[in-house]
mmCIF file of C-alpha atoms in Angstrom:
data_model
loop_
_atom_site.group_PDB
_atom_site.id
_atom_site.type_symbol
_atom_site.label_atom_id
_atom_site.label_comp_id
_atom_site.label_asym_id
_atom_site.label_seq_id
_atom_site.Cartn_x
_atom_site.Cartn_y
_atom_site.Cartn_z
ATOM 1 C CA UNK C 1 -30.315 -13.261 18.366
ATOM 2 C CA UNK C 2 -28.292 -10.014 18.185
ATOM 3 C CA UNK C 3 -30.314 -8.564 21.034
ATOM 4 C CA UNK C 4 -29.637 -11.663 23.170
ATOM 5 C CA UNK C 5 -25.862 -11.511 22.518
ATOM 6 C CA UNK C 6 -25.739 -7.798 23.311
ATOM 7 C CA UNK C 7 -27.849 -8.271 26.437
ATOM 8 C CA UNK C 8 -25.787 -11.202 27.760
ATOM 9 C CA UNK C 9 -22.353 -9.733 27.064
ATOM 10 C CA UNK C 10 -23.372 -6.172 27.746
ATOM 11 C CA UNK C 11 -21.004 -3.480 26.570
ATOM 12 C CA UNK C 12 -18.213 -6.058 26.369
ATOM 13 C CA UNK C 13 -19.732 -7.476 23.164
ATOM 14 C CA UNK C 14 -18.281 -4.504 21.289
ATOM 15 C CA UNK C 15 -14.888 -4.974 22.888
ATOM 16 C CA UNK C 16 -14.899 -8.653 21.874
ATOM 17 C CA UNK C 17 -15.902 -7.737 18.310
ATOM 18 C CA UNK C 18 -13.173 -5.083 18.148
ATOM 19 C CA UNK C 19 -10.476 -7.438 19.394
ATOM 20 C CA UNK C 20 -11.612 -10.189 17.000
ATOM 21 C CA UNK C 21 -11.412 -7.719 14.092
ATOM 22 C CA UNK C 22 -7.937 -6.581 15.145
ATOM 23 C CA UNK C 23 -6.783 -10.219 15.367
ATOM 24 C CA UNK C 24 -8.228 -10.873 11.907
ATOM 25 C CA UNK C 25 -6.279 -7.865 10.624
ATOM 26 C CA UNK C 26 -3.079 -9.418 11.950
ATOM 27 C CA UNK C 27 -3.913 -12.778 10.327
ATOM 28 C CA UNK C 28 -5.082 -11.260 7.012
ATOM 29 C CA UNK C 29 -3.325 -7.893 6.711
ATOM 30 C CA UNK C 30 -4.960 -5.374 4.445
ATOM 31 C CA UNK C 31 -5.227 -2.266 6.648
ATOM 32 C CA UNK C 32 -9.007 -2.324 6.529
ATOM 33 C CA UNK C 33 -10.322 -4.365 9.441
ATOM 34 C CA UNK C 34 -8.182 -2.348 11.838
ATOM 35 C CA UNK C 35 -10.385 0.724 11.321
ATOM 36 C CA UNK C 36 -13.609 -1.219 11.836
ATOM 37 C CA UNK C 37 -12.077 -2.860 14.904
ATOM 38 C CA UNK C 38 -11.222 0.573 16.311
ATOM 39 C CA UNK C 39 -14.816 1.672 15.660
ATOM 40 C CA UNK C 40 -16.087 -1.381 17.569
ATOM 41 C CA UNK C 41 -13.817 -0.621 20.525
ATOM 42 C CA UNK C 42 -14.974 3.016 20.586
ATOM 43 C CA UNK C 43 -18.587 1.794 20.483
ATOM 44 C CA UNK C 44 -17.726 -0.489 23.395
ATOM 45 C CA UNK C 45 -16.288 2.444 25.360
ATOM 46 C CA UNK C 46 -19.463 4.438 24.694
ATOM 47 C CA UNK C 47 -21.513 1.432 25.764
ATOM 48 C CA UNK C 48 -19.671 1.291 29.088
ATOM 49 C CA UNK C 49 -20.678 4.904 29.690
ATOM 50 C CA UNK C 50 -24.227 4.761 28.301
ATOM 51 C CA UNK C 51 -25.323 1.181 29.021
ATOM 52 C CA UNK C 52 -28.172 2.099 31.369
ATOM 53 C CA UNK C 53 -29.449 4.977 29.235
ATOM 54 C CA UNK C 54 -32.898 4.336 27.767
ATOM 55 C CA UNK C 55 -31.906 5.480 24.262
ATOM 56 C CA UNK C 56 -28.864 3.161 24.109
ATOM 57 C CA UNK C 57 -30.656 0.179 22.561
ATOM 58 C CA UNK C 58 -28.922 -2.319 20.321
ATOM 59 C CA UNK C 59 -30.370 -0.421 17.353
ATOM 60 C CA UNK C 60 -28.664 2.789 18.445
ATOM 61 C CA UNK C 61 -25.427 0.917 19.129
ATOM 62 C CA UNK C 62 -25.375 -0.541 15.610
ATOM 63 C CA UNK C 63 -26.052 2.867 14.082
ATOM 64 C CA UNK C 64 -23.227 4.407 16.101
ATOM 65 C CA UNK C 65 -20.948 1.500 15.132
ATOM 66 C CA UNK C 66 -21.812 1.921 11.435
ATOM 67 C CA UNK C 67 -21.186 5.672 11.557
ATOM 68 C CA UNK C 68 -17.908 5.256 13.467
ATOM 69 C CA UNK C 69 -16.792 2.535 11.028
ATOM 70 C CA UNK C 70 -17.407 4.823 8.077
ATOM 71 C CA UNK C 71 -15.578 7.724 9.708
ATOM 72 C CA UNK C 72 -12.694 5.488 10.831
ATOM 73 C CA UNK C 73 -12.276 3.982 7.345
ATOM 74 C CA UNK C 74 -12.276 7.428 5.714
ATOM 75 C CA UNK C 75 -9.728 8.773 8.208
ATOM 76 C CA UNK C 76 -7.642 5.601 7.846
ATOM 77 C CA UNK C 77 -7.594 5.886 4.057
ATOM 78 C CA UNK C 78 -6.433 9.478 4.338
ATOM 79 C CA UNK C 79 -3.683 8.510 6.803
ATOM 80 C CA UNK C 80 -2.446 5.650 4.634
ATOM 81 C CA UNK C 81 -2.666 7.710 1.429
ATOM 82 C CA UNK C 82 -0.792 10.767 2.718
ATOM 83 C CA UNK C 83 1.862 8.801 4.561
ATOM 84 C CA UNK C 84 5.236 9.575 3.008
ATOM 85 C CA UNK C 85 6.402 6.744 0.822
ATOM 86 C CA UNK C 86 9.988 7.731 0.187
ATOM 87 C CA UNK C 87 12.459 4.991 -0.567
ATOM 88 C CA UNK C 88 16.217 4.739 -0.400
ATOM 89 C CA UNK C 89 15.999 2.827 -3.717
ATOM 90 C CA UNK C 90 13.407 4.657 -5.823
ATOM 91 C CA UNK C 91 14.239 2.646 -8.982
ATOM 92 C CA UNK C 92 14.177 -0.768 -7.315
ATOM 93 C CA UNK C 93 11.700 -2.322 -9.767
ATOM 94 C CA UNK C 94 12.668 -0.088 -12.695
ATOM 95 C CA UNK C 95 15.938 -1.571 -13.771
ATOM 96 C CA UNK C 96 16.276 0.555 -16.898
ATOM 97 C CA UNK C 97 15.797 3.777 -14.917
ATOM 98 C CA UNK C 98 18.451 2.676 -12.430
ATOM 99 C CA UNK C 99 20.985 2.541 -15.288
ATOM 100 C CA UNK C 100 20.568 6.199 -16.295
ATOM 101 C CA UNK C 101 23.888 7.998 -15.845
ATOM 102 C CA UNK C 102 26.056 4.881 -16.119
ATOM 103 C CA UNK C 103 28.731 4.564 -18.797
ATOM 104 C CA UNK C 104 29.527 1.521 -20.894
ATOM 105 C CA UNK C 105 31.423 0.394 -23.975
ATOM 106 C CA UNK C 106 29.551 -0.520 -27.148
ATOM 107 C CA UNK C 107 29.576 -4.283 -27.809
ATOM 108 C CA UNK C 108 27.925 -3.816 -31.211
ATOM 109 C CA UNK C 109 28.144 -0.590 -33.219
ATOM 110 C CA UNK C 110 25.235 1.801 -33.307
ATOM 111 C CA UNK C 111 24.115 1.814 -36.932
ATOM 112 C CA UNK C 112 20.937 3.475 -38.104
ATOM 113 C CA UNK C 113 20.362 4.494 -34.501
ATOM 114 C CA UNK C 114 20.475 0.985 -32.934
ATOM 115 C CA UNK C 115 23.232 -0.948 -31.160
ATOM 116 C CA UNK C 116 24.034 -2.983 -28.021
ATOM 117 C CA UNK C 117 25.988 -2.482 -24.807
ATOM 118 C CA UNK C 118 26.804 -4.730 -21.869
ATOM 119 C CA UNK C 119 26.059 -3.448 -18.383
ATOM 120 C CA UNK C 120 26.892 -5.815 -15.551
ATOM 121 C CA UNK C 121 25.728 -9.221 -16.819
ATOM 122 C CA UNK C 122 23.095 -8.038 -19.315
ATOM 123 C CA UNK C 123 23.179 -7.009 -22.953
ATOM 124 C CA UNK C 124 20.979 -3.975 -23.606
ATOM 125 C CA UNK C 125 19.615 -2.630 -26.881
ATOM 126 C CA UNK C 126 20.489 1.015 -27.226
ATOM 127 C CA UNK C 127 19.385 3.942 -29.349
ATOM 128 C CA UNK C 128 21.601 6.868 -30.193
ATOM 129 C CA UNK C 129 23.928 8.425 -32.733
ATOM 130 C CA UNK C 130 25.918 6.096 -34.989
ATOM 131 C CA UNK C 131 29.118 5.050 -33.174
ATOM 132 C CA UNK C 132 31.738 2.285 -33.718
ATOM 133 C CA UNK C 133 32.333 -0.785 -31.545
ATOM 134 C CA UNK C 134 34.331 0.109 -28.409
ATOM 135 C CA UNK C 135 33.022 3.688 -28.162
ATOM 136 C CA UNK C 136 32.233 4.885 -24.641
ATOM 137 C CA UNK C 137 28.610 5.895 -24.124
ATOM 138 C CA UNK C 138 26.520 7.255 -21.249
ATOM 139 C CA UNK C 139 22.938 6.100 -20.660
ATOM 140 C CA UNK C 140 20.648 9.156 -20.740
ATOM 141 C CA UNK C 141 17.178 7.577 -20.643
ATOM 142 C CA UNK C 142 15.221 4.339 -20.585
ATOM 143 C CA UNK C 143 11.904 3.572 -22.219
ATOM 144 C CA UNK C 144 11.526 0.180 -20.572
ATOM 145 C CA UNK C 145 13.051 -2.033 -23.282
ATOM 146 C CA UNK C 146 15.758 0.124 -24.833
ATOM 147 C CA UNK C 147 18.276 2.536 -23.406
ATOM 148 C CA UNK C 148 19.057 5.886 -24.995
ATOM 149 C CA UNK C 149 22.776 6.720 -25.036
ATOM 150 C CA UNK C 150 25.102 9.528 -26.035
ATOM 151 C CA UNK C 151 28.834 9.521 -26.717
ATOM 152 C CA UNK C 152 31.079 10.320 -23.771
#
């Protein structure tokens, strides 16, 4: 069956496979099929050049496609991994970290190291030195649930 498809379509079978894989990547993005699609297109380009060569059987084409797919995936992973991922909002999903450096007024006194402040529309539990209600504090750290503060 594979031999018949390759024989009927000729070197264009690889181009069709490559384009189908690239379309699938657009429909189901995951940055994986794109590399295999590129390998299929390269195999198709080689097939255009080597189609009449005696050694260029469908077995050899599949081996070349498999090797190119492996190489393309490895190169693609390296490209995606090393691509700079800087953000203009590095604390976007780390709300507590985004509050570090802000100042607030204590809503509840800090006694035995624990108190509460209001920042924007949220009440936060804080840790720090004992301070009375109304004292100004600066957020110095966040451990996810609680904020650490110091007197201003």
